[in-house]
mmCIF file of C-alpha atoms and ligand atoms in Angstrom:
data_model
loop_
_atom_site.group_PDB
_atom_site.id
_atom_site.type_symbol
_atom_site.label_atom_id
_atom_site.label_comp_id
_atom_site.label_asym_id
_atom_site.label_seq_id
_atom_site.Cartn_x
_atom_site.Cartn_y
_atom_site.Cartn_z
ATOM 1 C CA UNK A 1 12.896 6.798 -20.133
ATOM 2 C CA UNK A 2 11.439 9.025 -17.444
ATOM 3 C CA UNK A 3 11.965 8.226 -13.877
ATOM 4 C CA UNK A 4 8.802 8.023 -11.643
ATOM 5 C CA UNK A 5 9.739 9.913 -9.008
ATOM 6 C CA UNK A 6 7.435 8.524 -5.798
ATOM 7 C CA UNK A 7 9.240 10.453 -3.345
ATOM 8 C CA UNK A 8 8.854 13.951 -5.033
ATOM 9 C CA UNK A 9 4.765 12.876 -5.801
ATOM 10 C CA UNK A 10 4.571 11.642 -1.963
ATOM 11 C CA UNK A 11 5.938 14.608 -0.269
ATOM 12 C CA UNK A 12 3.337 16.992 -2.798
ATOM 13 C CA UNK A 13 0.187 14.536 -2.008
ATOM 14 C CA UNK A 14 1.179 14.996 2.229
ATOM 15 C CA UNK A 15 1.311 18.792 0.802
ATOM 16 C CA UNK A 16 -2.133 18.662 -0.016
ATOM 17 C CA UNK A 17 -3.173 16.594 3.026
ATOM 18 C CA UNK A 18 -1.907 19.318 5.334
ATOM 19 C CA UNK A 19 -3.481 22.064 4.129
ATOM 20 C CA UNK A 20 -7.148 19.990 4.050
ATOM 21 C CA UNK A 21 -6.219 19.199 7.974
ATOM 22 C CA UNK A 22 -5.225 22.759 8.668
ATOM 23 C CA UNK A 23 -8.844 24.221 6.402
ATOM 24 C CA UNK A 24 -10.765 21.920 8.536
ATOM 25 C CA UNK A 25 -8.880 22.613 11.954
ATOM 26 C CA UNK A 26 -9.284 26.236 11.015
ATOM 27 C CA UNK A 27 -13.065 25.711 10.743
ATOM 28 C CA UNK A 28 -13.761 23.995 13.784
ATOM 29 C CA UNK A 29 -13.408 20.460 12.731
ATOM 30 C CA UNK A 30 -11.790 17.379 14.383
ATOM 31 C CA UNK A 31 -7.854 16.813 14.214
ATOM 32 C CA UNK A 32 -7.885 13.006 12.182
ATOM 33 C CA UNK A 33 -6.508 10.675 14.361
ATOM 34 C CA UNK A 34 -5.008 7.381 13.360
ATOM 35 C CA UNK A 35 -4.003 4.776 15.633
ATOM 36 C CA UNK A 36 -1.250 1.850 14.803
ATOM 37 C CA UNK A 37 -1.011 -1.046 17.041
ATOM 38 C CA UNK A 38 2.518 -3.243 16.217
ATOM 39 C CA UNK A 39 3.120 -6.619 18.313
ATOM 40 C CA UNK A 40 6.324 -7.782 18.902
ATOM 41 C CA UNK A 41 10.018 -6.724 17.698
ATOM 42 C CA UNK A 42 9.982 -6.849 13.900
ATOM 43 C CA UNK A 43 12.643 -4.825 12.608
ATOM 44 C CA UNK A 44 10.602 -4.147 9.362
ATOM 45 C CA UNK A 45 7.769 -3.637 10.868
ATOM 46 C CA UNK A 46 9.007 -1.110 13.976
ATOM 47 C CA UNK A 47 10.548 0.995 10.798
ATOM 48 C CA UNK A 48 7.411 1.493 8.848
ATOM 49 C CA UNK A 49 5.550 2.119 12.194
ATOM 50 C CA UNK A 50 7.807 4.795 13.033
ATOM 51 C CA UNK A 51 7.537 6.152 9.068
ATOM 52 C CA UNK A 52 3.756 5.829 9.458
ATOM 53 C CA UNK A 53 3.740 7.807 13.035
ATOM 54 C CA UNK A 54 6.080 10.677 11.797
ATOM 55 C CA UNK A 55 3.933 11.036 8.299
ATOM 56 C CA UNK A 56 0.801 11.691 10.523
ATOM 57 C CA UNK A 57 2.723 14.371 12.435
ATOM 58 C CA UNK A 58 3.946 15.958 8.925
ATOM 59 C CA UNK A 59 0.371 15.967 7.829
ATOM 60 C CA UNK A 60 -1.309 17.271 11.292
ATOM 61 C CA UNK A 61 -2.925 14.524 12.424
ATOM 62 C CA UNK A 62 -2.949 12.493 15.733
ATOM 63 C CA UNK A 63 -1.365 9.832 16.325
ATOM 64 C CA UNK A 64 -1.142 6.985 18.503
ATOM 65 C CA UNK A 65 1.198 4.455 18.605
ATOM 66 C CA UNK A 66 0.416 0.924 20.366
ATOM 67 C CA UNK A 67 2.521 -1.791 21.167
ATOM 68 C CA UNK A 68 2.401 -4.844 22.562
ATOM 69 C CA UNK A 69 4.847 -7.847 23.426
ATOM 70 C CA UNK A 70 5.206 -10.669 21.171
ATOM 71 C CA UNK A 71 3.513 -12.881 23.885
ATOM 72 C CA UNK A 72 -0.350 -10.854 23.627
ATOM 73 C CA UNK A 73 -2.618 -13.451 23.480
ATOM 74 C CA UNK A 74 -5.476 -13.039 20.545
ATOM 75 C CA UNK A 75 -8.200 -12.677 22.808
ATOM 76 C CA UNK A 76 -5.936 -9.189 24.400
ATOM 77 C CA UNK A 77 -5.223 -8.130 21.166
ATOM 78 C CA UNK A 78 -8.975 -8.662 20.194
ATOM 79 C CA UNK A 79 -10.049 -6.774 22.897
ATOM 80 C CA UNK A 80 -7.550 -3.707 22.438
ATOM 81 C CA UNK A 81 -9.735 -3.601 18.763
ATOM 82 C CA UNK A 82 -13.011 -3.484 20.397
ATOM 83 C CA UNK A 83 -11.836 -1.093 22.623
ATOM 84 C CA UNK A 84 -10.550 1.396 19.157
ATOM 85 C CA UNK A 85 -13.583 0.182 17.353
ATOM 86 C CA UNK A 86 -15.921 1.987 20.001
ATOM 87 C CA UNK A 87 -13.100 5.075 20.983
ATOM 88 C CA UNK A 88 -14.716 7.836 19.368
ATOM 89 C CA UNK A 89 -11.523 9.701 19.117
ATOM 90 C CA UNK A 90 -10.053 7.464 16.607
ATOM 91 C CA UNK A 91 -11.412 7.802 13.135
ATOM 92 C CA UNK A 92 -9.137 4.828 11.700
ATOM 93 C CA UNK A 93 -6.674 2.116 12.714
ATOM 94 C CA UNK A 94 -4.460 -0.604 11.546
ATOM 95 C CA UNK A 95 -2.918 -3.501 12.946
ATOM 96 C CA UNK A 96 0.669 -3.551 11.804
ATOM 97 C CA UNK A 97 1.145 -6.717 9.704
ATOM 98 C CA UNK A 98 2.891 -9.817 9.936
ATOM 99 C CA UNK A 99 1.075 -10.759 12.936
ATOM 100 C CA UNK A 100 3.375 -13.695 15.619
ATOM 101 C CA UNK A 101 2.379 -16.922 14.418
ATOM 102 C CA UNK A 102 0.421 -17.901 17.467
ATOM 103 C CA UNK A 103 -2.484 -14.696 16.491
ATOM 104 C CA UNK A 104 -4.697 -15.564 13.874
ATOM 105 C CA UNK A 105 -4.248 -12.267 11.208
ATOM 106 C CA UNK A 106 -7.436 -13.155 9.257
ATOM 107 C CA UNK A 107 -9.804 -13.170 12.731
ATOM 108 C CA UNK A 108 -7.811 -9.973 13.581
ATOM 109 C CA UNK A 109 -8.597 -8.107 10.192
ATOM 110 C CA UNK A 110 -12.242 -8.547 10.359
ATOM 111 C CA UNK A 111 -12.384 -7.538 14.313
ATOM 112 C CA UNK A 112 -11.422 -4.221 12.909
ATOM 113 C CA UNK A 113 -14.644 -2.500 12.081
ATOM 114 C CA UNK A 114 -14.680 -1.923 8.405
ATOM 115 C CA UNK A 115 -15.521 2.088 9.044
ATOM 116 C CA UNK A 116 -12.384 2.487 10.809
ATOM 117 C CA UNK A 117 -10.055 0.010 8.695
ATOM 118 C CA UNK A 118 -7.794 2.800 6.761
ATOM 119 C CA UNK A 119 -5.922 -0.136 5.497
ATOM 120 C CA UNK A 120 -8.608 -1.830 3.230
ATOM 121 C CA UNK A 121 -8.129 -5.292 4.283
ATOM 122 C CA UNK A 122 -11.576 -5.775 5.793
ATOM 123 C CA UNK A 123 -13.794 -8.266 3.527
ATOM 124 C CA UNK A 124 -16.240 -5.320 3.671
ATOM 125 C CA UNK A 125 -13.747 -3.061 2.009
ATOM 126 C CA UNK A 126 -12.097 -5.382 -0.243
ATOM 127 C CA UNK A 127 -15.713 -6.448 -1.823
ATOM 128 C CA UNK A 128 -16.696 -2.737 -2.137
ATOM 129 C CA UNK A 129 -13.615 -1.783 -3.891
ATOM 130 C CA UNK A 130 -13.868 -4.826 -6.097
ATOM 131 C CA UNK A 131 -17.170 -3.789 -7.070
ATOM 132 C CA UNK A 132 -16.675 -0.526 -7.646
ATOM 133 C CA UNK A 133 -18.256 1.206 -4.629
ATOM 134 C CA UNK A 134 -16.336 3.362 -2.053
ATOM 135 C CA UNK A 135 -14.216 2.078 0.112
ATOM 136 C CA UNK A 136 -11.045 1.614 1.731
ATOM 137 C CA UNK A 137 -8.132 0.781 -0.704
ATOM 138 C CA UNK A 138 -4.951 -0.711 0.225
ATOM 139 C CA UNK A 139 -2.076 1.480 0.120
ATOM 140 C CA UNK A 140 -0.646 -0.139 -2.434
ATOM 141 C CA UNK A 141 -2.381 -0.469 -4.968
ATOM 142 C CA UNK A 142 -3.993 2.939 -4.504
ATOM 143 C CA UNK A 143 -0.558 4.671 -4.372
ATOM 144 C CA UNK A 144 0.210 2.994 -7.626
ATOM 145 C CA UNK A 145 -3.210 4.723 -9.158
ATOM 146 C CA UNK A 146 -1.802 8.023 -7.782
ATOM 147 C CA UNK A 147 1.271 7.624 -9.207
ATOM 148 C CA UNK A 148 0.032 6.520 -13.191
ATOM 149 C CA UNK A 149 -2.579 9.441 -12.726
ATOM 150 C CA UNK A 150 0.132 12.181 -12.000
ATOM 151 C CA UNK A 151 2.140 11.230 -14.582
ATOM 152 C CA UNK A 152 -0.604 10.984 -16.829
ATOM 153 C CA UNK A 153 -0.088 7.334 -18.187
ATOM 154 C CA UNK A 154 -2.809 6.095 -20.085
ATOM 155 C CA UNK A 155 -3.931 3.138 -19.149
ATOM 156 C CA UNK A 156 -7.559 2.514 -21.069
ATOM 157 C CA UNK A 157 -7.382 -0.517 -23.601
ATOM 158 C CA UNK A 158 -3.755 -1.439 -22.371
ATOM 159 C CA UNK A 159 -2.311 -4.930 -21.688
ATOM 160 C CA UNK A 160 -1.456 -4.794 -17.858
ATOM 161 C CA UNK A 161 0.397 -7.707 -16.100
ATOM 162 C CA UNK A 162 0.474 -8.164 -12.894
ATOM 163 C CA UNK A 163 3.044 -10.311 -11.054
ATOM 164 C CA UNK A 164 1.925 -11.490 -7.756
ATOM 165 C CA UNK A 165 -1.371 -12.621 -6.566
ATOM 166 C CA UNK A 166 -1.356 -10.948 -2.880
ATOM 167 C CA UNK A 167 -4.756 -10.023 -1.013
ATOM 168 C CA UNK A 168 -2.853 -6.763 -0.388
ATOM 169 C CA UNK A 169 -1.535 -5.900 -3.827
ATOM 170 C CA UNK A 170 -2.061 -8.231 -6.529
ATOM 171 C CA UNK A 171 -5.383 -9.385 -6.643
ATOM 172 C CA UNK A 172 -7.218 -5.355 -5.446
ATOM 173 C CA UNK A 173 -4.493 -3.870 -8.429
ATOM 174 C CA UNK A 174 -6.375 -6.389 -10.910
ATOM 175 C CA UNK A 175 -9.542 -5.019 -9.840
ATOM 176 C CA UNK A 176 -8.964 -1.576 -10.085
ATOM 177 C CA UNK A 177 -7.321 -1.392 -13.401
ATOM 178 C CA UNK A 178 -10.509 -2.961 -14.983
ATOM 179 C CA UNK A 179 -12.962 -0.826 -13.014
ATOM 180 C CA UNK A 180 -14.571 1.450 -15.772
ATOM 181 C CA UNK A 181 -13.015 5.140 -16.352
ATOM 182 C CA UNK A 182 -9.524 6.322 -15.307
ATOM 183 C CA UNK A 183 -7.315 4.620 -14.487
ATOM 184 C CA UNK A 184 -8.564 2.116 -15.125
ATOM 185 C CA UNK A 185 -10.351 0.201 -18.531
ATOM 186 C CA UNK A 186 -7.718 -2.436 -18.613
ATOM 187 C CA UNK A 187 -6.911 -5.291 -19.808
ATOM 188 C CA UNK A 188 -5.533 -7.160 -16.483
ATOM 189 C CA UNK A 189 -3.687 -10.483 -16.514
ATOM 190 C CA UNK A 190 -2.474 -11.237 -13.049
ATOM 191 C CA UNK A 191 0.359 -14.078 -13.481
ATOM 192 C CA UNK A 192 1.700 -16.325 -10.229
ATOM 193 C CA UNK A 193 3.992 -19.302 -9.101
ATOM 194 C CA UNK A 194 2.052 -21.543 -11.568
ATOM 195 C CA UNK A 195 2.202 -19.617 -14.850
ATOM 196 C CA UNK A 196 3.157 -20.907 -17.922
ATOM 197 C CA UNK A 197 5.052 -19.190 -19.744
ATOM 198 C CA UNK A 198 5.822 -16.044 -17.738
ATOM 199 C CA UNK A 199 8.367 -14.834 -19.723
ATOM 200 C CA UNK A 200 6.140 -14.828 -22.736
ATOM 201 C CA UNK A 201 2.930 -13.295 -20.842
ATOM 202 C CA UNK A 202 4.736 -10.236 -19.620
ATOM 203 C CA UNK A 203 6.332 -9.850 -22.712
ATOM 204 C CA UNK A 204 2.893 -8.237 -24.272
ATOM 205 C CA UNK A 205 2.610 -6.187 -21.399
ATOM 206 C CA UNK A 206 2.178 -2.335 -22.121
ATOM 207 C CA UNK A 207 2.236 -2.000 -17.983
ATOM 208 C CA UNK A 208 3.956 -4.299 -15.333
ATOM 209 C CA UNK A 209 3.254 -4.288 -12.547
ATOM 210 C CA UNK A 210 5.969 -6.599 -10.311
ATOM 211 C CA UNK A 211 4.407 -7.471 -6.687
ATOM 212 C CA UNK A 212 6.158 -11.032 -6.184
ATOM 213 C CA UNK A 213 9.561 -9.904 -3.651
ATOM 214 C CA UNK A 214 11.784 -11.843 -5.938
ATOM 215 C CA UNK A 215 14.665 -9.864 -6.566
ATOM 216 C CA UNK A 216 15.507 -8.441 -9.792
ATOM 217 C CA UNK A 217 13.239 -11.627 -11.016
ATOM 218 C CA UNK A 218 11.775 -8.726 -14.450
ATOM 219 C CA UNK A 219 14.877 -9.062 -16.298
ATOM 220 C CA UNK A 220 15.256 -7.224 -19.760
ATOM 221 C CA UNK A 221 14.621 -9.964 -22.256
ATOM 222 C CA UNK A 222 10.545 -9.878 -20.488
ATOM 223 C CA UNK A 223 10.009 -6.351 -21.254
ATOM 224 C CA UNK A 224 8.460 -4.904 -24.048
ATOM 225 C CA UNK A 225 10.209 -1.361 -25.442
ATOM 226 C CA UNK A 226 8.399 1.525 -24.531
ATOM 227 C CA UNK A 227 6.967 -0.717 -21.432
ATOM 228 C CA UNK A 228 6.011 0.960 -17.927
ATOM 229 C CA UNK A 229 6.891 -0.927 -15.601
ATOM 230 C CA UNK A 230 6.216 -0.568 -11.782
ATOM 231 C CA UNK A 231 8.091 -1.917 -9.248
ATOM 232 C CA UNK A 232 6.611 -3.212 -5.868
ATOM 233 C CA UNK A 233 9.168 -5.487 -4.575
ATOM 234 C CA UNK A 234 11.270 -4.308 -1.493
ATOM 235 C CA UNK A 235 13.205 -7.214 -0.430
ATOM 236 C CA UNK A 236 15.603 -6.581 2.776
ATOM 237 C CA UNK A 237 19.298 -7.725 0.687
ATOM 238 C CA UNK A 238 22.210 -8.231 2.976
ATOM 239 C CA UNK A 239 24.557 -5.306 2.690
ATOM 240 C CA UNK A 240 27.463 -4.823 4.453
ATOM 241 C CA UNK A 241 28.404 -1.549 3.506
ATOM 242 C CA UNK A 242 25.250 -0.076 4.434
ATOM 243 C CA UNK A 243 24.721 1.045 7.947
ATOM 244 C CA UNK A 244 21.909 -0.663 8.543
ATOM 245 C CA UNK A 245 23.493 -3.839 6.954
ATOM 246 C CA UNK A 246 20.534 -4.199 3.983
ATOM 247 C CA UNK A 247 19.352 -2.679 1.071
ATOM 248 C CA UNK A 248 16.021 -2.524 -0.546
ATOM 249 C CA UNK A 249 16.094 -4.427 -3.578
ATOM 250 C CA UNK A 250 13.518 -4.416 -5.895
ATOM 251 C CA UNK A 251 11.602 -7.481 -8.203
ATOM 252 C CA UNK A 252 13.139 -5.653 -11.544
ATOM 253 C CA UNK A 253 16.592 -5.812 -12.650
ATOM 254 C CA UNK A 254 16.456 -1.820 -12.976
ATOM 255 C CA UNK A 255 19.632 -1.127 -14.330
ATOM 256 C CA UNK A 256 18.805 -3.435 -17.631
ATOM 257 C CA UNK A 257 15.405 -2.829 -17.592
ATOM 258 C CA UNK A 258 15.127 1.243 -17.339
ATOM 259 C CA UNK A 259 16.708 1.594 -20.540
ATOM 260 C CA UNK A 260 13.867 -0.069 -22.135
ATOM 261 C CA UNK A 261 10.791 1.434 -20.776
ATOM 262 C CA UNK A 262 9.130 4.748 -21.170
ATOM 263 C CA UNK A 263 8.462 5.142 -17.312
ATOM 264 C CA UNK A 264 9.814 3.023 -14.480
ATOM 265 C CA UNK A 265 9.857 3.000 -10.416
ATOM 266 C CA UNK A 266 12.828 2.790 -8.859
ATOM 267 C CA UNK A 267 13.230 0.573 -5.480
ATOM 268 C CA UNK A 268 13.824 2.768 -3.011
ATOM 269 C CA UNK A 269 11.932 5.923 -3.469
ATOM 270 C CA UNK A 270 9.063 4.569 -6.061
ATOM 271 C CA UNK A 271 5.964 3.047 -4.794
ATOM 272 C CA UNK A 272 7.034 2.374 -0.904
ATOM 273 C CA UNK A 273 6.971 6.681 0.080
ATOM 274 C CA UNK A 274 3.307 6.365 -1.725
ATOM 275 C CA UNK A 275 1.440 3.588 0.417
ATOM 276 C CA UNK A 276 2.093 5.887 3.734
ATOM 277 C CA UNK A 277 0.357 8.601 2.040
ATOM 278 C CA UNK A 278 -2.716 5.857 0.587
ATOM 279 C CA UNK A 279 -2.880 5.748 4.334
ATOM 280 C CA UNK A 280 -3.156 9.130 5.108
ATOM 281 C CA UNK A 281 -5.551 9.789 2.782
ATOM 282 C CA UNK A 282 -7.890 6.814 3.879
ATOM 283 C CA UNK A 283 -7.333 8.465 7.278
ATOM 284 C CA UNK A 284 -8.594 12.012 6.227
ATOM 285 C CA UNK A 285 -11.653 10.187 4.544
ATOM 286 C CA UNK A 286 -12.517 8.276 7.616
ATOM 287 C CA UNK A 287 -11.886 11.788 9.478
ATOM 288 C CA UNK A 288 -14.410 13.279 7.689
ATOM 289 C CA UNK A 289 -16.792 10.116 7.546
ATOM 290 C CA UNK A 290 -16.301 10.402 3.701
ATOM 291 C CA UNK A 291 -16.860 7.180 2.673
ATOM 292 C CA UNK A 292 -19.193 5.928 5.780
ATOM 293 C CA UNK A 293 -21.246 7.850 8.347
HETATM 294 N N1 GUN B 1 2.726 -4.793 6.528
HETATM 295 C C1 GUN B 1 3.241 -4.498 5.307
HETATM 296 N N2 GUN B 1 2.450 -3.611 4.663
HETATM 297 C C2 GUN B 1 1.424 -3.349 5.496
HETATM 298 C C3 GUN B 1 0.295 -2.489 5.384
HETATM 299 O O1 GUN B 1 0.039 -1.818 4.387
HETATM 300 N N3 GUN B 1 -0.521 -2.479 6.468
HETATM 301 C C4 GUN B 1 -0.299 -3.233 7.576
HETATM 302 N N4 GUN B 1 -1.182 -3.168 8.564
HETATM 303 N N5 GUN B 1 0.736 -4.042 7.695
HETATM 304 C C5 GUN B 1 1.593 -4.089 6.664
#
């Protein structure tokens, strides 16, 4: 069993990030500059903020962090996105994400305009990258792609299952895995709340790929031998010996299930330190109007 090591790959990939910003500081170019607007007091959501906003200093970017109250009405909030649709200075943005209930996160997602949304949750960006073109991937699903290309797992005429039907993961990691090439070419069966016979269906799988946040829910008896298995899930467990008073837990029972498998993420340090640098890289393309003039 090898250990995929998402930390080690991250902190190379933000390696390689750098030194594009510093070439194309060096030559004159624009600093990328990525803005990050977070509503309210989520304690999730101020930590990967904060991750996010420390990553673009790492990497030699601009930043700019923007927060607002929990009590922004949509029509602000809407407006602060026009206003970083038309700023010049800002190559891409985000709008941190769960939204309060009262803002409606769809409406919000496709005020963004799709050239600047480093995310990839635009319609505009989601269609493209389901049909092939360039575009803006989500971070996770993209960091996942990083992470089976550097370890070289082969992934053409495999059985992949997917576990979670998410706008944001599942359903954009489907449609990448089939796209033609690498890696990608195949086979993709996504499975939900209202499969039959789960157990069974992820039991053929040469690749899982667990995006539900049920912990530990891929125990040993659904995985194949010689299985990679990917692990997406970061569920906030109560912890009282922690510090913080949580741990990240992950949707695979790792301790049964690593023994099996011939590569495996572990929850923390797997596929979470890779979706910051999706980001990144999504903001260096939109720096350098890569993808759309
Ligand atoms: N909340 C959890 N993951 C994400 C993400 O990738 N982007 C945004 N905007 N919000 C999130």
């Amino acid at each position: 069993m090898e250990l995929i090591d998402g930390k080690a790959i991250s902190e190379q990939v933000k390696k390689e990030i750098a030194q594009e910003v510093a070439q194309i500081i060096a030559k004159g170019g624009k600093q990328p500059h990525l803005a990050v607007i977070i509503v309210g007091h989520d304690g999730g959501s101020e930590t990967y903020v904060a991750h996010k906003v420390k990553s673009c200093e790492q990497v030699g970017f601009k930043s700019t962090r923007i927060a607002f109250e929990e009590d922004i009405t949509e029509e602000q909030l809407l407006s602060e996105i026009h206003k970083l649709n038309e700023d010049p200075d800002v190559d891409g943005f985000i709008v941190q994400l769960p939204l309060p209930k009262h803002l409606d996160e769809q409406k919000v997602i496709e005020a963004i305009d799709y050239r600047k949304d480093v995310d990839g949750f635009h319609p505009i960006n989601v269609g493209r990258t389901n049909i092939g073109l360039p575009s803006f991937v989500s971070a996770t699903p993209a960091g996942i792609l990083e992470l089976l290309k550097r370890y070289q797992i082969e992934t053409d005429g495999k059985k992949v299952v997917i576990i979670g039907r998410s706008n944001i993961v599942g359903k954009p990691m489907a449609s990448l895995l089939i796209q033609k090439g690498y890696p990608g070419n195949a086979t993709v069966t996504i499975c939900h709340s209202h499969t039959k016979n789960l157990k069974e269906v992820v039991r053929e799988a040469d690749i899982i790929i667990a995006a539900m946040g049920s912990p530990k829910f891929v125990t040993a008896d659904m995985v194949k031998d010689g299985a990679t298995v990917i692990d997406v899930g970061t569920t906030r467990v109560p912890d009282p010996s922690r510090k913080s008073g949580f741990r990240l837990t992950g949707d695979v029972d790792f301790e049964n299930v690593a023994p099996k498998c011939a590569y495996i993420t572990p929850v923390p340090g797997g596929v979470g330190p890779m979706t910051i640098c999706s980001l990144l890289k999504n903001t260096l393309l939109a720096g350098k109007k890569a993808i759309y003039k």
